Every structure is written in C-alpha cells, then in structure tokens.
Amino acid sequence: MTGSGSDLDGPITRSLRIPQARNVVTEIPGPRSQALEHRRSNAVASAVSSVLPVYVEDASGAILVDVDGNAFIDLGSGIGVVGVGHAAPGVVEAVAAQVGRFTHSCFMVNPYESYIAVCEALNGLAPGSGPTRTALFNSGAEAVENAVKIARHVTGRQAVVVFDHAYHGRTNLTMALTAKNMPYRDGFGPFAPEVYRVPVSYPFRDPAGMTGDEAATRAIAQIERQVGAGNVACVLIEPIQGEGGFIVPAPGFLPSLARWCAEHGVLFVVDEIQTGLCRTGKWFACEDEHIVPDLMTTAKALAGGLPLAAVTGRAEIMDGVHAGGIGGTYGGNPVACAAALAAIDTLRTLDLARAARRIGEVTLTRLLSLQAGHPGIGDVRGRGAMMAIELVRPGTLEPDPESTRQITRACHRAGVMVLACGTFANVIRLLPPLVIDAALLDDGLEVLATAVDDVLA
Ligand SMILES: *Cc1c(COP(=O)(O)O)cnc(C)c1O
C-alpha cells in the first residue's frame, strides 16, 4: 500500500533540493556535532536542552542533514512546525522576496497588507460560518495568553478551566495552564491564579467503556463543584493533546464540553497549535467533531518554520477588546506573514490534508501490526499525520519510559528522528512533514519497527 505511485509520491518530493533518502555515515552524534556540543556547553544555558544533539546544516522536505553529512528522516518536523516540509520552495521564495523589501515596521505603527491577508486566510479556514477576526503573535504561548486575555475581558469572568495532561506553553500564565511539573513548572512558581484543572478523556487510562459524554460529565461536575459555571471565562483544550501524549479524547467529549460552555456563557477555546493546519487530516482537528470554537489558537505549522501565531475567533468576541489592548512589537512580522501565506498556499495546492490522512492510514496499519507482536505497546492512537504508541509493562497500565528512551535512541542512531512525549514520558509520537514520500515514510517506520523489536524482544 505504500509502493511507488501511491498518493504520497509525486512532484512534491521529486522537486526537492536534497535527495529524500536516509544515510548514516558516522556514529551519532558524529565528530563535528560532538565538537559543537562541547562549544555549546560553554556558551548556551544548560537549561535549554536538545532531544538529539546532531547539529543541522541543511534540510529539505522530510530530510535533515547534519554537519557530519548524516541524512535523517525527520518524523518530528521540529515539533510539527514544517508541515509543508523543510525549506518548502514556495516558503523560501516568499521569504527571500520579503526580506529584500522590508523586514519590520511594526503593524501597530505602520501596517502592511500581508498581515491582513494572513488574517483573512485564517478567518476563511476557521470552522463556522459567522464573521471572524484574527490577531497575530510570535509564539504559541503568546497566542494562548492572548486568547485568555480576550476571554476574560469580554466575559468579565476570571476562571480558566484546563485539563490533565494539557500543554499550553512556558510563559508564566501558560505554565499555570500546563499540567506537567517536570520539566515545565518545577521551581518556577508562583503561578498565575484562577486556573482550574479537571480530568480529560483519556480512553486508554479511563475506566473501560467510559464514553466521551461520560468523561465530559465527569469534568463538568468538577467545574460546577469547584469553580461554578458563572465564574468561568473559558474552557481551554487541545482537541488532541500534543505534549501530554497524543491523547485523542473519546468521541463526544469535545462536543459535550462545547455544548455546556454555550449553555453557561463560557467561551470554548480550542488550542490547535500542534493539531492545526492539516496535521490531522483536516485544516483543524476540531472539525472532525463539527466543533465551532469561540476562539482558536494556531502557531506551529502556520508559517512553514517562521515564528508566527494567531488567535482567531468570533468577531463580536475578538472586537470586544479596546484598541491597543492586545498586540506587540513583532507580532505578525512581515517576513513571517509572507511565509504563512506561502505555507497556507502550499497546504492547499498540494492538498496536504489528504496527504496527512494517507500518512495516517499507512502509519496506523504499521503500528497496529507492530502492536500485535508486542504487548508492551499498550496503545496505538492518533489521527492523520499525528500518530503515537504508548509503552507500558505488558498487560498493565504501568508506563515504560525506559524502553521508550531506548527505542527513540535506537531510531536516532539509525538515522530516524522521532520524539517522545507524554505525562509519563512513555509515548513515541510521529509527526512527519506532510510532504514525506511513501518510500521514505516506509523506511522510517521500518527503522522504528526494528528498534521496537530489539528493545521489547
Ligand atoms: C507548542 C505548543 C504551545 C506553545 O507554543 P510555543 O510556540 O512553544 O510557545 C501551546 N500549545 C500547544 C498545544 C502546543 O503544542
């Protein structure tokens, strides 16, 4: 099903600058990367760490080339950022052209057209049919902060409800919104107040047979008991949790929450920073359950690798904040806007939502057959090009972070970039560039399968 001539093969990858093939020529990390790692340790704050210290020299499509000449299959996309692939030709061209004209004016001082065009594009893509507005920022965390600011301002309420396993960023407010202590919160308090955490729907770990509706009832009961609906400005949720472990809620969970929010004047804010822009097979993951969020945050895949983030929402909410109440020096930088317009155009013209669905089918089949031979793979889950395995002690729910580490390391040594995630550090997640060709995806999955066979043998 993954042979040449499949939907994943095509002009996309044949036009790329670097051959789309894995090639390991040194130990990993190689000598040049090791030298840079040494230099780094004397210059870069040690708190900023890297998953795999191979230093990147070049990249194209789904291939990363390091300073030692090793070519890695990138099944992480720099945490889901380069959905359109590394150095996507359209993005490179648009950025180069914009850099030659002007790189900054500050939209809040002297505006420019591309900012409007990005907002128009997101407004057009966002779920729902009513009028929408968008504001642009620099990072995902900043977008989330602003969504909360807007929600509090227009509702006149303060409480923000978030979920177990949530990840929303590393700034003070978004640390408070994030669930996991190490490494995100430990020692960094005090945290922003009026943040309340309730259980999410986690089918693998919830009581057997618990439906999405029942999981929503559990969360809502806790909100009503501990916070009170009338105090809640917004419920903030990732439609599929990213850093928390690629947790796909049971069907019905999100719609039930959204319905409760609508009934109680609570804004339903969907964080699509990792799931958005075709990653899960639709423009936005919340579309799969026909959710129309009041506010939505996007970032990672929005600008093909340049820093850009957005809050998109219903016009009467977005326009409910006074002029100058949100913004920033760099938000909606013209180079990032040029990149975003090219990235969105690439996602659309190459139909990368469809590519994501095909990647999902191929990956799911492969991971399920792997699971059949390995009871240590407790769960296979995900949607589109956002798939994962959760590793446990066979026959239990007890997390197995050690095997997870060994498998990811083995993949890295073999030239495949994979990332771990999860509250229990026991999930291996795959989020390849959506332009990855069938043969390369196959090769990457084969390397993962071999690593699993070796480690879980
Ligand atoms: C990455 C991420 C963020 C934070 O984005 P930054 O650009 O790193 O600030 C917020 N929410 C989700 C769901 C994310 O995956």
PDB file of C-alpha atoms in Angstrom, residues 96-194:
ATOM      1  CA  ALA A  96      13.521  35.818   0.264  1.00  0.00           C
ATOM      2  CA  ALA A  97      11.378  38.296  -1.659  1.00  0.00           C
ATOM      3  CA  GLN A  98      10.004  39.879   1.527  1.00  0.00           C
ATOM      4  CA  VAL A  99      13.409  40.134   3.220  1.00  0.00           C
ATOM      5  CA  GLY A 100      14.617  42.165   0.244  1.00  0.00           C
ATOM      6  CA  ARG A 101      11.760  44.648   0.638  1.00  0.00           C
ATOM      7  CA  PHE A 102      11.298  45.291   4.372  1.00  0.00           C
ATOM      8  CA  THR A 103      11.626  43.126   7.444  1.00  0.00           C
ATOM      9  CA  HIS A 104       9.798  45.198  10.045  1.00  0.00           C
ATOM     10  CA  SER A 105       7.651  48.238  10.533  1.00  0.00           C
ATOM     11  CA  CYS A 106       5.526  47.048  13.475  1.00  0.00           C
ATOM     12  CA  PHE A 107       1.926  46.527  12.407  1.00  0.00           C
ATOM     13  CA  MET A 108       0.872  48.694  15.362  1.00  0.00           C
ATOM     14  CA  VAL A 109       2.904  51.585  13.953  1.00  0.00           C
ATOM     15  CA  ASN A 110       2.734  51.275  10.161  1.00  0.00           C
ATOM     16  CA  PRO A 111       0.588  48.412   8.884  1.00  0.00           C
ATOM     17  CA  TYR A 112       1.118  46.316   5.738  1.00  0.00           C
ATOM     18  CA  GLU A 113      -1.098  44.157   3.550  1.00  0.00           C
ATOM     19  CA  SER A 114       0.291  40.680   4.260  1.00  0.00           C
ATOM     20  CA  TYR A 115      -0.873  40.846   7.898  1.00  0.00           C
ATOM     21  CA  ILE A 116      -4.423  41.401   6.693  1.00  0.00           C
ATOM     22  CA  ALA A 117      -4.069  38.595   4.155  1.00  0.00           C
ATOM     23  CA  VAL A 118      -2.974  36.074   6.824  1.00  0.00           C
ATOM     24  CA  CYS A 119      -5.938  37.089   8.996  1.00  0.00           C
ATOM     25  CA  GLU A 120      -8.293  36.764   6.013  1.00  0.00           C
ATOM     26  CA  ALA A 121      -6.891  33.325   5.238  1.00  0.00           C
ATOM     27  CA  LEU A 122      -7.324  32.077   8.818  1.00  0.00           C
ATOM     28  CA  ASN A 123     -10.805  33.605   9.062  1.00  0.00           C
ATOM     29  CA  GLY A 124     -11.759  31.777   5.886  1.00  0.00           C
ATOM     30  CA  LEU A 125     -10.337  28.450   7.066  1.00  0.00           C
ATOM     31  CA  ALA A 126     -11.661  28.577  10.647  1.00  0.00           C
ATOM     32  CA  PRO A 127     -14.704  26.403  11.382  1.00  0.00           C
ATOM     33  CA  GLY A 128     -18.074  28.141  11.442  1.00  0.00           C
ATOM     34  CA  SER A 129     -19.882  30.497   9.120  1.00  0.00           C
ATOM     35  CA  GLY A 130     -20.245  33.696  11.127  1.00  0.00           C
ATOM     36  CA  PRO A 131     -17.900  36.679  10.875  1.00  0.00           C
ATOM     37  CA  THR A 132     -14.468  36.078  12.423  1.00  0.00           C
ATOM     38  CA  ARG A 133     -11.425  38.174  13.242  1.00  0.00           C
ATOM     39  CA  THR A 134      -7.766  37.264  13.797  1.00  0.00           C
ATOM     40  CA  ALA A 135      -4.821  38.807  15.669  1.00  0.00           C
ATOM     41  CA  LEU A 136      -1.212  37.714  15.137  1.00  0.00           C
ATOM     42  CA  PHE A 137       1.540  36.990  17.668  1.00  0.00           C
ATOM     43  CA  ASN A 138       5.033  35.476  17.825  1.00  0.00           C
ATOM     44  CA  SER A 139       4.667  32.167  19.621  1.00  0.00           C
ATOM     45  CA  GLY A 140       2.105  29.627  20.627  1.00  0.00           C
ATOM     46  CA  ALA A 141       2.319  30.589  24.283  1.00  0.00           C
ATOM     47  CA  GLU A 142       1.712  34.204  23.403  1.00  0.00           C
ATOM     48  CA  ALA A 143      -1.373  33.286  21.382  1.00  0.00           C
ATOM     49  CA  VAL A 144      -2.745  31.253  24.299  1.00  0.00           C
ATOM     50  CA  GLU A 145      -2.077  34.136  26.715  1.00  0.00           C
ATOM     51  CA  ASN A 146      -3.971  36.483  24.454  1.00  0.00           C
ATOM     52  CA  ALA A 147      -6.900  34.100  23.993  1.00  0.00           C
ATOM     53  CA  VAL A 148      -7.242  34.046  27.788  1.00  0.00           C
ATOM     54  CA  LYS A 149      -6.928  37.838  27.999  1.00  0.00           C
ATOM     55  CA  ILE A 150      -9.685  38.238  25.422  1.00  0.00           C
ATOM     56  CA  ALA A 151     -11.929  35.646  27.085  1.00  0.00           C
ATOM     57  CA  ARG A 152     -11.583  37.300  30.491  1.00  0.00           C
ATOM     58  CA  HIS A 153     -12.145  40.773  29.094  1.00  0.00           C
ATOM     59  CA  VAL A 154     -15.319  40.022  27.170  1.00  0.00           C
ATOM     60  CA  THR A 155     -16.917  37.710  29.756  1.00  0.00           C
ATOM     61  CA  GLY A 156     -15.948  39.789  32.770  1.00  0.00           C
ATOM     62  CA  ARG A 157     -15.040  36.480  34.461  1.00  0.00           C
ATOM     63  CA  GLN A 158     -11.674  35.219  35.660  1.00  0.00           C
ATOM     64  CA  ALA A 159     -11.540  31.425  35.928  1.00  0.00           C
ATOM     65  CA  VAL A 160      -9.836  29.390  33.213  1.00  0.00           C
ATOM     66  CA  VAL A 161     -10.505  25.654  33.056  1.00  0.00           C
ATOM     67  CA  VAL A 162      -7.794  23.374  31.641  1.00  0.00           C
ATOM     68  CA  PHE A 163      -7.219  19.630  31.636  1.00  0.00           C
ATOM     69  CA  ASP A 164      -4.946  16.911  32.944  1.00  0.00           C
ATOM     70  CA  HIS A 165      -2.043  16.278  30.523  1.00  0.00           C
ATOM     71  CA  ALA A 166      -2.505  19.712  28.907  1.00  0.00           C
ATOM     72  CA  TYR A 167       0.386  21.638  27.397  1.00  0.00           C
ATOM     73  CA  HIS A 168      -0.037  25.298  26.529  1.00  0.00           C
ATOM     74  CA  GLY A 169       3.460  26.822  26.830  1.00  0.00           C
ATOM     75  CA  ARG A 170       6.211  28.051  29.112  1.00  0.00           C
ATOM     76  CA  THR A 171       5.363  31.663  29.990  1.00  0.00           C
ATOM     77  CA  ASN A 172       4.003  32.371  33.447  1.00  0.00           C
ATOM     78  CA  LEU A 173       0.330  32.081  32.555  1.00  0.00           C
ATOM     79  CA  THR A 174       0.834  29.150  30.171  1.00  0.00           C
ATOM     80  CA  MET A 175       2.977  27.286  32.737  1.00  0.00           C
ATOM     81  CA  ALA A 176      -0.029  27.560  35.034  1.00  0.00           C
ATOM     82  CA  LEU A 177      -2.196  26.134  32.241  1.00  0.00           C
ATOM     83  CA  THR A 178       0.245  23.276  31.572  1.00  0.00           C
ATOM     84  CA  ALA A 179      -0.213  20.083  33.576  1.00  0.00           C
ATOM     85  CA  LYS A 180       3.233  18.532  33.858  1.00  0.00           C
ATOM     86  CA  ASN A 181       5.651  19.547  36.604  1.00  0.00           C
ATOM     87  CA  MET A 182       8.997  18.316  35.195  1.00  0.00           C
ATOM     88  CA  PRO A 183      10.432  19.995  33.263  1.00  0.00           C
ATOM     89  CA  TYR A 184       7.914  22.754  32.612  1.00  0.00           C
ATOM     90  CA  ARG A 185       6.967  24.106  36.059  1.00  0.00           C
ATOM     91  CA  ASP A 186       9.369  22.790  38.672  1.00  0.00           C
ATOM     92  CA  GLY A 187      10.651  25.639  40.847  1.00  0.00           C
ATOM     93  CA  PHE A 188       9.214  28.334  38.567  1.00  0.00           C
ATOM     94  CA  GLY A 189       6.231  29.360  40.702  1.00  0.00           C
ATOM     95  CA  PRO A 190       4.270  31.216  41.891  1.00  0.00           C
ATOM     96  CA  PHE A 191       1.886  30.556  39.037  1.00  0.00           C
ATOM     97  CA  ALA A 192      -0.927  32.688  37.703  1.00  0.00           C
ATOM     98  CA  PRO A 193      -4.120  32.326  39.744  1.00  0.00           C
ATOM     99  CA  GLU A 194      -7.652  31.368  38.696  1.00  0.00           C
TER     100      GLU A 194
END
